XYZ file of C-alpha atoms in Angstrom:
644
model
C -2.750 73.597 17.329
C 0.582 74.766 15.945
C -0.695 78.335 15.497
C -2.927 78.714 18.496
C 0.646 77.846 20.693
C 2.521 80.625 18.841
C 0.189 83.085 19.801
C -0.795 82.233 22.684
C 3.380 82.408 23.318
C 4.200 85.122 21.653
C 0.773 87.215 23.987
C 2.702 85.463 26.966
C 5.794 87.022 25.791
C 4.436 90.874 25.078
C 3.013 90.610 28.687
C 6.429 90.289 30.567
C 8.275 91.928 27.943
C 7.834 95.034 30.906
C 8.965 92.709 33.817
C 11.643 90.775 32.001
C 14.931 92.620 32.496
C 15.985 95.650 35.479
C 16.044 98.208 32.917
C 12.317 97.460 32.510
C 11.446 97.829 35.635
C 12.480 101.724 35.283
C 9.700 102.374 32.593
C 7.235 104.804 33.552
C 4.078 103.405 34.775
C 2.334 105.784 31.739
C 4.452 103.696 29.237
C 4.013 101.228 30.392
C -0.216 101.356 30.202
C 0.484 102.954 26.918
C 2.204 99.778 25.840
C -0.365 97.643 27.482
C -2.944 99.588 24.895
C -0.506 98.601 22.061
C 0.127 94.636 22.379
C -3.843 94.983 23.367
C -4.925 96.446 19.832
C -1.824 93.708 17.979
C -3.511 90.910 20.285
C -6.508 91.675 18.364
C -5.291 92.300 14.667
C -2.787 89.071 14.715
C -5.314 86.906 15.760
C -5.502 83.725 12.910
C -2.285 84.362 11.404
C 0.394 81.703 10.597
C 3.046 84.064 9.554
C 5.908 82.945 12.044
C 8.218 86.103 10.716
C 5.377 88.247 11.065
C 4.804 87.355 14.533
C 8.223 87.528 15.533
C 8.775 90.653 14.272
C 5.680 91.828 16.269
C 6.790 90.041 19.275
C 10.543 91.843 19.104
C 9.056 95.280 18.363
C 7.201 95.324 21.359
C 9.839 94.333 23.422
C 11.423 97.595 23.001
C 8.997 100.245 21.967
C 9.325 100.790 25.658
C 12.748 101.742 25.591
C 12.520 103.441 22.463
C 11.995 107.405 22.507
C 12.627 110.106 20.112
C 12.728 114.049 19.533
C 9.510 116.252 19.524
C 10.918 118.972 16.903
C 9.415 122.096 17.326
C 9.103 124.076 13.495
C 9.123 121.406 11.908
C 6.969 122.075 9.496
C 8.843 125.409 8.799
C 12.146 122.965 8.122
C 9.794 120.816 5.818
C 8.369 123.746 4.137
C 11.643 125.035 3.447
C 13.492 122.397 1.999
C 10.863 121.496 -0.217
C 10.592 124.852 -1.700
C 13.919 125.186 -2.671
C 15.175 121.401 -3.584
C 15.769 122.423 -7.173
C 18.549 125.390 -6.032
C 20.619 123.774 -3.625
C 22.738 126.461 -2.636
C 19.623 128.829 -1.804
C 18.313 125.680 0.358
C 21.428 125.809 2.250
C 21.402 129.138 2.778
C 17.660 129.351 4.033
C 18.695 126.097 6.344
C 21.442 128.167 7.696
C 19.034 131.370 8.317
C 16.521 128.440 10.088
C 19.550 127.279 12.174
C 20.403 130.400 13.659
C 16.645 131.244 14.572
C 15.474 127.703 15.630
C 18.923 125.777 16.520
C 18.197 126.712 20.635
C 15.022 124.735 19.792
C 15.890 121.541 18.785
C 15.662 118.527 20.715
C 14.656 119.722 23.916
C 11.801 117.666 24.257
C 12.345 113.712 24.609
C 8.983 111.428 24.094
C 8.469 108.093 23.922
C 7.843 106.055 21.495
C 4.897 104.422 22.907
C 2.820 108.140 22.984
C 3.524 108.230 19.373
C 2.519 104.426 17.819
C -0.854 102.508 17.687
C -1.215 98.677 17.571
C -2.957 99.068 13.683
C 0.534 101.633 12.817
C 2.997 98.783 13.947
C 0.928 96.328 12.470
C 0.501 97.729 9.651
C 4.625 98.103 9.270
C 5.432 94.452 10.154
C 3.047 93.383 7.172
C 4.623 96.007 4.687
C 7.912 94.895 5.955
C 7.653 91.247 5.629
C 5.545 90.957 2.857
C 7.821 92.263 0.442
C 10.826 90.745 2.076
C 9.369 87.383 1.696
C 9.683 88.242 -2.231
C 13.507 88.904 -1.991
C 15.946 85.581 -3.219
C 17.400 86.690 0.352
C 14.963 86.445 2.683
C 15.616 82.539 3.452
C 19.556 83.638 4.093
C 19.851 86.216 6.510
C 19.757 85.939 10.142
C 17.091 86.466 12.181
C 19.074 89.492 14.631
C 20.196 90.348 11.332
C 16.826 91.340 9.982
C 15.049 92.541 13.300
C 18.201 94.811 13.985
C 18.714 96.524 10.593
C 15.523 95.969 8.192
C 12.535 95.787 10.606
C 12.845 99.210 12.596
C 9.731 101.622 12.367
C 11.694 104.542 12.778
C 15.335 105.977 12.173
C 15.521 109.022 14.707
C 12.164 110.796 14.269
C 9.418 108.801 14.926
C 7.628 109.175 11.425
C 4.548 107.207 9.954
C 5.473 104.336 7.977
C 3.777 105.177 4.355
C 7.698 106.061 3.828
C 7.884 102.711 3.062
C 5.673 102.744 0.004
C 6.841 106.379 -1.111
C 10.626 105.128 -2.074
C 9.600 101.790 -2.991
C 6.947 103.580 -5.469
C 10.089 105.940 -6.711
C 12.652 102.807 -6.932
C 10.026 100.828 -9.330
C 8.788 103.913 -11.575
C 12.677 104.248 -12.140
C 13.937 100.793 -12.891
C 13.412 97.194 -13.156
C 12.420 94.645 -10.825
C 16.052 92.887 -11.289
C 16.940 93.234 -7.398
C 13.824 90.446 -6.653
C 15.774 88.154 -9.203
C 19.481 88.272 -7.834
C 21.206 87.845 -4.534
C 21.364 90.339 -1.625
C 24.688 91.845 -2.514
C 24.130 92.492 -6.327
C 20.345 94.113 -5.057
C 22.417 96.389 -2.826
C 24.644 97.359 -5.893
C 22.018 98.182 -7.804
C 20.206 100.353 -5.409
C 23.356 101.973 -4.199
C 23.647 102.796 -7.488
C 20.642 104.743 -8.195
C 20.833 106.281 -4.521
C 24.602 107.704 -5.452
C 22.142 109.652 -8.849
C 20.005 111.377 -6.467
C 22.513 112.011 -4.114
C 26.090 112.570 -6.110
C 25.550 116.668 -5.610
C 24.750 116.312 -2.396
C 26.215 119.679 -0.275
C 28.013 118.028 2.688
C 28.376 120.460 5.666
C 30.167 119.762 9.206
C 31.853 121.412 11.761
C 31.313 125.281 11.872
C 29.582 125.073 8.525
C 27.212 122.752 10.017
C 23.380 123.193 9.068
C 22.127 121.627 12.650
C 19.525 119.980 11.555
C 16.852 118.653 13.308
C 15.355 115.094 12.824
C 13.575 115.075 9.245
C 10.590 113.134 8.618
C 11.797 110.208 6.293
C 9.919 111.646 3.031
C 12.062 115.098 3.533
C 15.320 113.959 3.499
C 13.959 112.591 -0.346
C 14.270 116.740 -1.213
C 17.542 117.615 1.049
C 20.242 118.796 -0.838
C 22.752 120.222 1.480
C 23.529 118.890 5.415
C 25.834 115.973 7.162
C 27.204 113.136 7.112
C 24.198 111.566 9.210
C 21.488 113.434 7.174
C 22.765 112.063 4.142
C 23.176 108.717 5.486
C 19.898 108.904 6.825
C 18.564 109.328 3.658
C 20.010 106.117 2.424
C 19.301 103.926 4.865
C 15.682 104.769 4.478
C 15.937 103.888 0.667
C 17.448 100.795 1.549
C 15.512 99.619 4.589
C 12.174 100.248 2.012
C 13.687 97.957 -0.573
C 14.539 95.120 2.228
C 18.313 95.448 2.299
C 19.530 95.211 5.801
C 21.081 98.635 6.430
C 22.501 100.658 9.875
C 24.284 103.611 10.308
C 28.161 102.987 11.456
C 29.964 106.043 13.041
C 33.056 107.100 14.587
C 32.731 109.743 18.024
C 36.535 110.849 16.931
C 39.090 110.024 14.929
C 42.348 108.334 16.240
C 44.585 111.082 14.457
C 42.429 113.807 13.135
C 40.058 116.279 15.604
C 36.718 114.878 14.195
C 33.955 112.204 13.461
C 32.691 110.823 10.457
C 29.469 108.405 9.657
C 28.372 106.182 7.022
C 26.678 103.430 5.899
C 26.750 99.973 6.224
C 24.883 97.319 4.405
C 24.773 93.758 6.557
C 24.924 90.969 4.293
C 24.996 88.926 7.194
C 26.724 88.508 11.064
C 30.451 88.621 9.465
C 29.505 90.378 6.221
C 29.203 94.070 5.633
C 29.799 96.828 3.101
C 30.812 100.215 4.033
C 29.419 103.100 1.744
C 28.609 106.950 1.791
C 25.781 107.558 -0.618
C 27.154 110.227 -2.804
C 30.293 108.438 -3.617
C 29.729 105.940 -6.241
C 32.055 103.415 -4.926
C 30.825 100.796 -2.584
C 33.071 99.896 0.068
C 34.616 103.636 0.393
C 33.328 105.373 2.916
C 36.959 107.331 4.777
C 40.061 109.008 3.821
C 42.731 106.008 3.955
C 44.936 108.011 6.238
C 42.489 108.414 8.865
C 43.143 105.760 12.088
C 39.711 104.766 13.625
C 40.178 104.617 17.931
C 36.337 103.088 17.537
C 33.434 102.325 15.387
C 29.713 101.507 16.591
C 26.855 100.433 14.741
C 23.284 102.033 15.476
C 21.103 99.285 16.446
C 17.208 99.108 17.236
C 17.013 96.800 20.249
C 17.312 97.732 24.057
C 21.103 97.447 24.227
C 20.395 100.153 26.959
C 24.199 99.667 28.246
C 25.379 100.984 25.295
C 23.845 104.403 25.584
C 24.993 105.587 28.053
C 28.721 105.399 26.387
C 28.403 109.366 25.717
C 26.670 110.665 28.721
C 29.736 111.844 29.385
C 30.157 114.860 31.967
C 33.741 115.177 31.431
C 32.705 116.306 27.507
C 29.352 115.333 26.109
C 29.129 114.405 22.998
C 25.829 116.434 22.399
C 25.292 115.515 18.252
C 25.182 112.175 19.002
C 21.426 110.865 20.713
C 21.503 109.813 24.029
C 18.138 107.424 22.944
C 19.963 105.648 19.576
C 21.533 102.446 20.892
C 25.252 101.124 19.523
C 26.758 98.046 18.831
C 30.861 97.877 18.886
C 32.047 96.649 15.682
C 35.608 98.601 15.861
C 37.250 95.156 15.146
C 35.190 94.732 12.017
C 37.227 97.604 10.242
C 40.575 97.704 12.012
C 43.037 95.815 14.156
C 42.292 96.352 17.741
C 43.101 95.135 21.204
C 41.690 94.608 24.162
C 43.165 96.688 26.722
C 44.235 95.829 30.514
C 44.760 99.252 32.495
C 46.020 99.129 36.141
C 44.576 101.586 38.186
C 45.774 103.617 41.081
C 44.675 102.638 44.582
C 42.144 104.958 45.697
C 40.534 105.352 42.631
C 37.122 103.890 43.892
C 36.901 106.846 46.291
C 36.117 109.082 43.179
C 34.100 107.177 40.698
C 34.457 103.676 39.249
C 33.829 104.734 35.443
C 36.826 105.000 33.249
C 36.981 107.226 30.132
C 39.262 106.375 27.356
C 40.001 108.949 25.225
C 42.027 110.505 21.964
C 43.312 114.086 21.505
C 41.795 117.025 20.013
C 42.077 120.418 20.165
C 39.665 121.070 22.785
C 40.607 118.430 24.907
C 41.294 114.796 25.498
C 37.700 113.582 24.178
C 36.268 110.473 25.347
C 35.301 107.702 22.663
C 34.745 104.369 24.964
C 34.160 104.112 28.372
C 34.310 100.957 30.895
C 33.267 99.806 34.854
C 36.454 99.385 36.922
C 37.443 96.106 38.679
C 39.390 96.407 42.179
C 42.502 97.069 40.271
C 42.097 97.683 36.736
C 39.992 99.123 33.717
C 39.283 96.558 30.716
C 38.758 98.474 26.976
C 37.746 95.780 24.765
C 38.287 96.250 20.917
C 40.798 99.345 20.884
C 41.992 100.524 17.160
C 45.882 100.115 17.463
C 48.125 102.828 16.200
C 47.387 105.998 17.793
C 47.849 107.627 21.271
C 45.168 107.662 24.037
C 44.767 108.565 27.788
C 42.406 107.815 30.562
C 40.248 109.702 32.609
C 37.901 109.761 35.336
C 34.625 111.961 34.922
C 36.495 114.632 36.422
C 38.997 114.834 34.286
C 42.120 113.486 36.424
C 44.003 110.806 35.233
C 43.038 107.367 37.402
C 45.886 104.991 35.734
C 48.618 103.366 37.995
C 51.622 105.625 35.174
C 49.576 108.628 34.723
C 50.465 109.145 31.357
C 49.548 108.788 27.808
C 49.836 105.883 25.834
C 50.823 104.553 22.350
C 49.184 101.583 21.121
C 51.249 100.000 18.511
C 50.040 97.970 15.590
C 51.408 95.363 16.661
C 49.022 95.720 20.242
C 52.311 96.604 22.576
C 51.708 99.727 24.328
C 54.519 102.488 24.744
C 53.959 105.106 27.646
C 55.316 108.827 27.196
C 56.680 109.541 30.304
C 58.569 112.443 29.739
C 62.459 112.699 30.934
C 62.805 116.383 32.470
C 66.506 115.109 33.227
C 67.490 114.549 30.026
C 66.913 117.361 27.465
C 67.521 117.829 23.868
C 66.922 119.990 20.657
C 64.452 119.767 18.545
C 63.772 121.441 14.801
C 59.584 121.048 14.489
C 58.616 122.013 10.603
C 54.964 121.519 11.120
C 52.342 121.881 13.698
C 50.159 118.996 11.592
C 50.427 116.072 9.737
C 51.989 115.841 6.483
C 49.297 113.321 4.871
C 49.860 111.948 1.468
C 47.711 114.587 0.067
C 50.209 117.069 0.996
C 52.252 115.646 -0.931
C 50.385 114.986 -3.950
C 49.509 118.955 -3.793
C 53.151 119.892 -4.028
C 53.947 117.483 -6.455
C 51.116 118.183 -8.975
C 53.508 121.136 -9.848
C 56.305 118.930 -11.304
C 56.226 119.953 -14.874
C 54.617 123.505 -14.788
C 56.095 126.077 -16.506
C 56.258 129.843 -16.560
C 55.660 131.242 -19.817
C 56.014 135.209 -21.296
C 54.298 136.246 -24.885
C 53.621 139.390 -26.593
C 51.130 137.584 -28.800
C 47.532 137.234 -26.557
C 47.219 133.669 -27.741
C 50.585 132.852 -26.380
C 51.399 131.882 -29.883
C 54.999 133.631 -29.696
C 55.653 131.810 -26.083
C 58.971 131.598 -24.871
C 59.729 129.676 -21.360
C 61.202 131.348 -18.708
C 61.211 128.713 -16.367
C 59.719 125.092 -15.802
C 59.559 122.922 -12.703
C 61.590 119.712 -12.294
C 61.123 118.892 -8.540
C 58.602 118.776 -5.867
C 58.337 122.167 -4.263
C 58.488 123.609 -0.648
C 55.230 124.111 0.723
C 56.086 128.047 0.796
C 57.106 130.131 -1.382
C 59.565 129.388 -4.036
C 61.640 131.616 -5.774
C 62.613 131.247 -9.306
C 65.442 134.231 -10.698
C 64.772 134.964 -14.627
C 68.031 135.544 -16.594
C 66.081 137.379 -19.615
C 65.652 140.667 -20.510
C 62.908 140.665 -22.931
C 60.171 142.550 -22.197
C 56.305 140.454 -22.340
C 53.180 141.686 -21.513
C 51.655 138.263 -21.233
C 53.091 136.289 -18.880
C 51.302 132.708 -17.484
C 51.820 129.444 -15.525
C 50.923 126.350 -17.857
C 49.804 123.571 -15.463
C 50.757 119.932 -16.070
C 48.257 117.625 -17.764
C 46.127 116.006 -15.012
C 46.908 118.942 -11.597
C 43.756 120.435 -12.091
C 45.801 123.617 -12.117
C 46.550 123.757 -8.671
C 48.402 126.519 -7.693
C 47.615 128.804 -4.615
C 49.832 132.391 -5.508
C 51.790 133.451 -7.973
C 53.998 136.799 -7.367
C 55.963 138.466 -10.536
C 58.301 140.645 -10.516
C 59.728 143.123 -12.926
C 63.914 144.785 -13.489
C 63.716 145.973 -9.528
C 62.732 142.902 -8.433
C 63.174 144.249 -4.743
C 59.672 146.628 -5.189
C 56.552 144.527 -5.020
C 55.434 142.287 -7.298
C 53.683 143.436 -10.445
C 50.179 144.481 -11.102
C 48.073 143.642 -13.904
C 44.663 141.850 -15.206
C 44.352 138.318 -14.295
C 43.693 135.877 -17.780
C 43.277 132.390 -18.679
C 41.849 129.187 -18.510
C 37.902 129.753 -18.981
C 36.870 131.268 -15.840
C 34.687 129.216 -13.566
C 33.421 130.604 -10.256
C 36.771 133.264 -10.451
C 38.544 130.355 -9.831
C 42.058 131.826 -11.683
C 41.686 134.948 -9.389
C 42.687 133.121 -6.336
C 46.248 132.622 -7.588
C 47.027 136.253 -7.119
C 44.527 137.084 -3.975
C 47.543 136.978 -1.384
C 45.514 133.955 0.126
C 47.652 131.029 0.440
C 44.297 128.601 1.355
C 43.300 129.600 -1.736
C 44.245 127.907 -5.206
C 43.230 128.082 -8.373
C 40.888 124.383 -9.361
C 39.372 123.492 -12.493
C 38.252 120.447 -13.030
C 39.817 119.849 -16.955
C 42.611 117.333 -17.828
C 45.442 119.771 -19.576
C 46.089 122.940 -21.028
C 44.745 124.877 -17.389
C 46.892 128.134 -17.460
C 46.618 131.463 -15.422
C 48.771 134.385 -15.501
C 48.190 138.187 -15.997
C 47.964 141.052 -18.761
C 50.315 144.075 -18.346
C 49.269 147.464 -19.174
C 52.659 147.651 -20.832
C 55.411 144.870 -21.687
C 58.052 144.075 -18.861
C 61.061 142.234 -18.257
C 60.328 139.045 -15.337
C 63.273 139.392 -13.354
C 61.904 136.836 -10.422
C 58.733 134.877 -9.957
C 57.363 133.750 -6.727
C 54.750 130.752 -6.305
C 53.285 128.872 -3.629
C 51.765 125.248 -4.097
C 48.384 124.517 -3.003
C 49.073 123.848 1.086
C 47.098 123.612 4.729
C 49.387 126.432 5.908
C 50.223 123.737 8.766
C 53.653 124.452 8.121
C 55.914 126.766 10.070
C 55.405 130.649 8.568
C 57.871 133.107 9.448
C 56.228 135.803 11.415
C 54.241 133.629 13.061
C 53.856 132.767 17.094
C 53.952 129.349 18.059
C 53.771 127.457 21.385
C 55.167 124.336 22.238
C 54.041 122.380 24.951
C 54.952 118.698 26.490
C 52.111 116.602 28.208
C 53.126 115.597 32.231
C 50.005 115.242 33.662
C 48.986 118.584 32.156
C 49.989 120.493 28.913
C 53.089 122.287 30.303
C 54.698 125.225 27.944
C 58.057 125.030 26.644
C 57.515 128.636 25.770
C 56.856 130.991 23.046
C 58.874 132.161 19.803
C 58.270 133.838 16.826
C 59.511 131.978 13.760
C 62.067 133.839 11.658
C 62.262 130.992 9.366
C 60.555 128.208 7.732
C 62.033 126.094 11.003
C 61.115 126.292 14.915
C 63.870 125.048 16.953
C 63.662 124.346 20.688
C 66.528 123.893 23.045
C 65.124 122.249 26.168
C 62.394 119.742 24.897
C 62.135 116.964 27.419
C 63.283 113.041 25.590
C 60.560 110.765 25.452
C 57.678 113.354 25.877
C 54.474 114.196 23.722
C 54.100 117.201 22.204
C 51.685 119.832 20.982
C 52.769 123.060 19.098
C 50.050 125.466 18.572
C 50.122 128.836 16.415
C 48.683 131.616 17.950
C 48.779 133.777 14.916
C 46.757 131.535 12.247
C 44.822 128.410 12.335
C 43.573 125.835 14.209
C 44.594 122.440 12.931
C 47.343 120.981 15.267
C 48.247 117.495 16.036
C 50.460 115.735 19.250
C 53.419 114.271 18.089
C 57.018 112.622 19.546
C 60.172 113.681 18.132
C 61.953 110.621 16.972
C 65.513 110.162 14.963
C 65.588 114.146 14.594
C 61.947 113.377 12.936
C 58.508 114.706 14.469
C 56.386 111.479 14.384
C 52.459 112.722 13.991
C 49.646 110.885 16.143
């Protein structure tokens, strides 16, 4: 009697799973027949089963196949093709996936189908038993939640909508490769293990973003088991098919922007449970590391299966779409599971209802203020729930004006009080700016890999008859550095020894013979075995490039004379962004009040920029209009710029 009752209640349930909710009531009436077809064919295939998982997995599978829809990728066979034939040279796959993106990029996702067009009854079916079969196996299957497992194990598909025999094809790879140990030990040691041999397959992985983007299109799942080269989200893709296959609850957790750097990032996440997750990228062997420690996250969401059909509409954004990121893959907000946060009150102005009731709250880049969260407007105010603290934001309307009651941006400190720059025009002062980015620990660790270099000259090849004529004792400038020789013998080897451990970073090296004031000598570059021309690019007059080679000690580069000559002055540059201020140079400096508003231009004659009539209590931007593209707002605080 038991069993008859749960399906007759679970049939009762697929019926008005199309009437149960307003966003149902949108679906096409062709979905909706199609879906009728679906829980028609299940109907028939469940009937005399006593598998309460299996049925409720069924059940919550159908309730939002409706809503579910995916990309119809045109070529993509040719993408298949493609990546298969070249898996074993992965830097001939990339560049055959960049010669595909430039032919078939217009192409890509421009048709949107649903899911229901696409699945059968038997297919779904057939993917809740393969699912829960082999779940039922795991130690862990009694210990998880229930949302837990629908949410981030059950799903048939990840973007694409492929068949599910992917399933079997990584389960089959896992088990010809190891043991059965993770059906013997708990949930988070199985994860270990199988990160583990994911991070082998996928520790060479080519990552590519930004302009050297592949653009991808949406794989099927076997594919992305021969990628070598793409992003973030194809690699993570990847994974969480691996993982999903071997019943490890797995999503996909991503950031639209960063709090204080001009770009996403995704990665994994395995969900031990409600409260308990591990963060992971696949081709970094350490669980739990998945971001540069110095980047501030504004907001993290988790991709999620079910009809959350709020959510997706948090980047159909007008003011500046967010086009890489699906407008069919719904989110969860988990921002407060990796950071402190606050929920934020904003007091609007009066008439803002006479525009639009939507609120965009947003972080800098570049390009723009770029929107990462979004919220519906009471009479008087905007609520942003779970805010990462420590970082500057503003809000806008989808029209780009500013809709709060100070019209201005914001600091939200760690400790959750919020500091407004309202910028006194009254009151001016001079500034001294050094940068136009932020000096990040790494900078620092660049400069001071130097520390205990040393310039060397030799007649003898081998450097056997060595004499120093100079050595490093404190952290460099991030441009050049002089060093004056007081010796007159003449050496037709000449070399910097790097310090044990600095992987010979150095990014130009400039000598000079008796009339130092000519330029700098010519000769043939030597030393350290040569890998990829890597000891070239300390004498290329690049300063982005720098000589790296992955060896512990004894990494040296320097150059052969055609005759011997005295060093009268060397000239070096540490491996740098360039962010800081280069003589020659034009720069820009601007002050936000309600728009970016210039402070004028100057050409730096030094390695300072100083401005005389910089508003107090204003944030800035300085751009270069010479030479790159990396700039960050900052204030100017204690005679100190103060990055955001």
């Amino acid at each position: 009697m038991k069993k008859y009752l749960t399906i007759i209640q679970i049939l009762f349930l697929f019926s008005i799973a199309s009437c149960n909710n307003r966003e149902a009531c949108r679906i096409s009436p062709e979905v909706q027949a199609r879906c009728e077809s679906i829980k028609k064919e299940i109907s028939r295939l469940s009937t005399g089963i006593n598998d309460t998982l299996k049925l409720e997995a069924l059940q919550f599978l159908m309730e939002h196949v409706p809503y579910r829809t995916h990309y119809k990728v045109p070529n993509m066979t040719i993408y298949s093709d493609t990546i298969k034939k070249y898996t074993s040279t992965p830097k001939l796959q990339e560049e055959k996936l960049r010669e595909l993106a430039r032919l078939y990029s217009h192409q890509n996702g421009k048709e949107v189908v649903n899911d229901a067009f696409h699945l059968t009854g038997e297919q779904l079916f057939e993917h809740v038993s393969k699912v829960t079969d082999f779940y039922q196996l795991t130690p862990w299957s009694d210990q998880i939640p229930l949302h837990v497992f629908q949410e981030y194990l059950l799903p048939y598909n990840i973007y694409s909508n492929g068949n599910n025999s992917w399933i079997n094809y990584y389960r089959e790879q896992f088990f010809q490769e190891n043991d059965s140990a993770i059906l013997d030990v708990p949930l988070v040691d199985a994860f270990k293990i199988v990160h583990n041999w994911i991070y082998k397959k996928t520790k060479g992985f080519r990552v590519r973003w930004g302009n050297k983007g592949l653009n991808l299109p949406d794989l099927s799942p076997q594919t992305y088991n021969f990628l070598r080269a793409g992003s973030c989200d194809d690699i993570g893709k990847f994974s969480l098919i691996i993982m999903r296959s071997l019943s490890i609850p797995t999503s996909i957790d991503f950031t639209p922007t960063y709090l204080n750097r001009p770009s996403g990032h995704s990665w994994n996440t395995a969900v031990i449970s409600e409260n308990k997750f591990i963060p992971y990228i696949s081709n970094n062997g350490t669980p739990g590391k998945y971001q540069n420690a110095n980047f501030k996250l504004a907001k993290v969401y988790r991709q999620s299966f079910s009809g959350q059909t709020k959510q997706q509409k948090h980047f159909s954004n007008p003011l500046k779409p967010l086009s890489s990121l699906p407008k069919f893959i719904f989110y969860s907000d988990v921002t407060d599971q990796y950071t402190e946060t606050s929920d934020l009150v904003i007091p609007l102005k009066k008439r803002f209802f006479q525009d639009n009731n939507i609120g965009w709250l947003s972080v800098f880049t570049r390009e723009g203020w770029t929107p990462v969260a979004r919220a519906k407007a009471t009479k008087n105010s905007l609520t942003f729930n779970k805010v990462g603290r420590g970082g500057v934001y503003y809000v806008l309307n989808a029209q780009g004006k500013n809709i709060t009651k100070k019209n201005a941006p914001f600091l939200l400190k760690p400790n959750g009080e919020i500091l407004y720059f309202i910028p006194d025009t009254s009151h001016r002062t001079t500034i001294n700016l050094f940068r136009k980015y932020t000096f990040y620990d790494r900078n620092a660790k660049w400069l001071e890999r130097m520390i205990g270099g040393r310039f060397e000259g030799a007649n003898s090849p081998d450097f056997s008859d060595r004499e120093i004529l100079s050595e490093i004792t404190e952290r460099p400038s991030e441009h050049f550095n002089t060093l004056h020789i007081e010796n007159n013998t003449h050496y037709r080897y000449v070399r910097y020894l790097s310090p044990p451990q600095s992987r010979g970073n150095v990014a130009e090296i400039k000598f000079f013979g008796s009339d130092s004031i000519q330029s700098s000598l010519k000769g043939d570059v030597i030393g350290t075995k040569n890998y990829n021309n890597v000891r070239e690019l300390a004498f290329d007059d690049n300063p982005l490039t720098f000589v790296r080679i992955w060896k512990r000690e004894n990494i040296w580069v320097g150059m052969k004379f055609n005759k011997p000559e005295v060093i009268s002055k060397i000239k070096y540059m540490p491996r740098n962004d360039m962010n800081a201020i280069q003589p020659g140079d034009e720069y820009e400096l601007f002050y936000w009040n309600e728009e970016w508003k210039s402070l004028g231009r100057k050409t730096a004659d030094s390695t300072t920029l100083q401005y005389d009539n910089a508003p107090s209590n204003a944030l800035f931007w300085l751009k270069n209009h010479s030479a790159g593209r990396e700039e960050r707002i900052f204030s100017y605080e204690n005679g100190q710029q103060v990055w955001w």
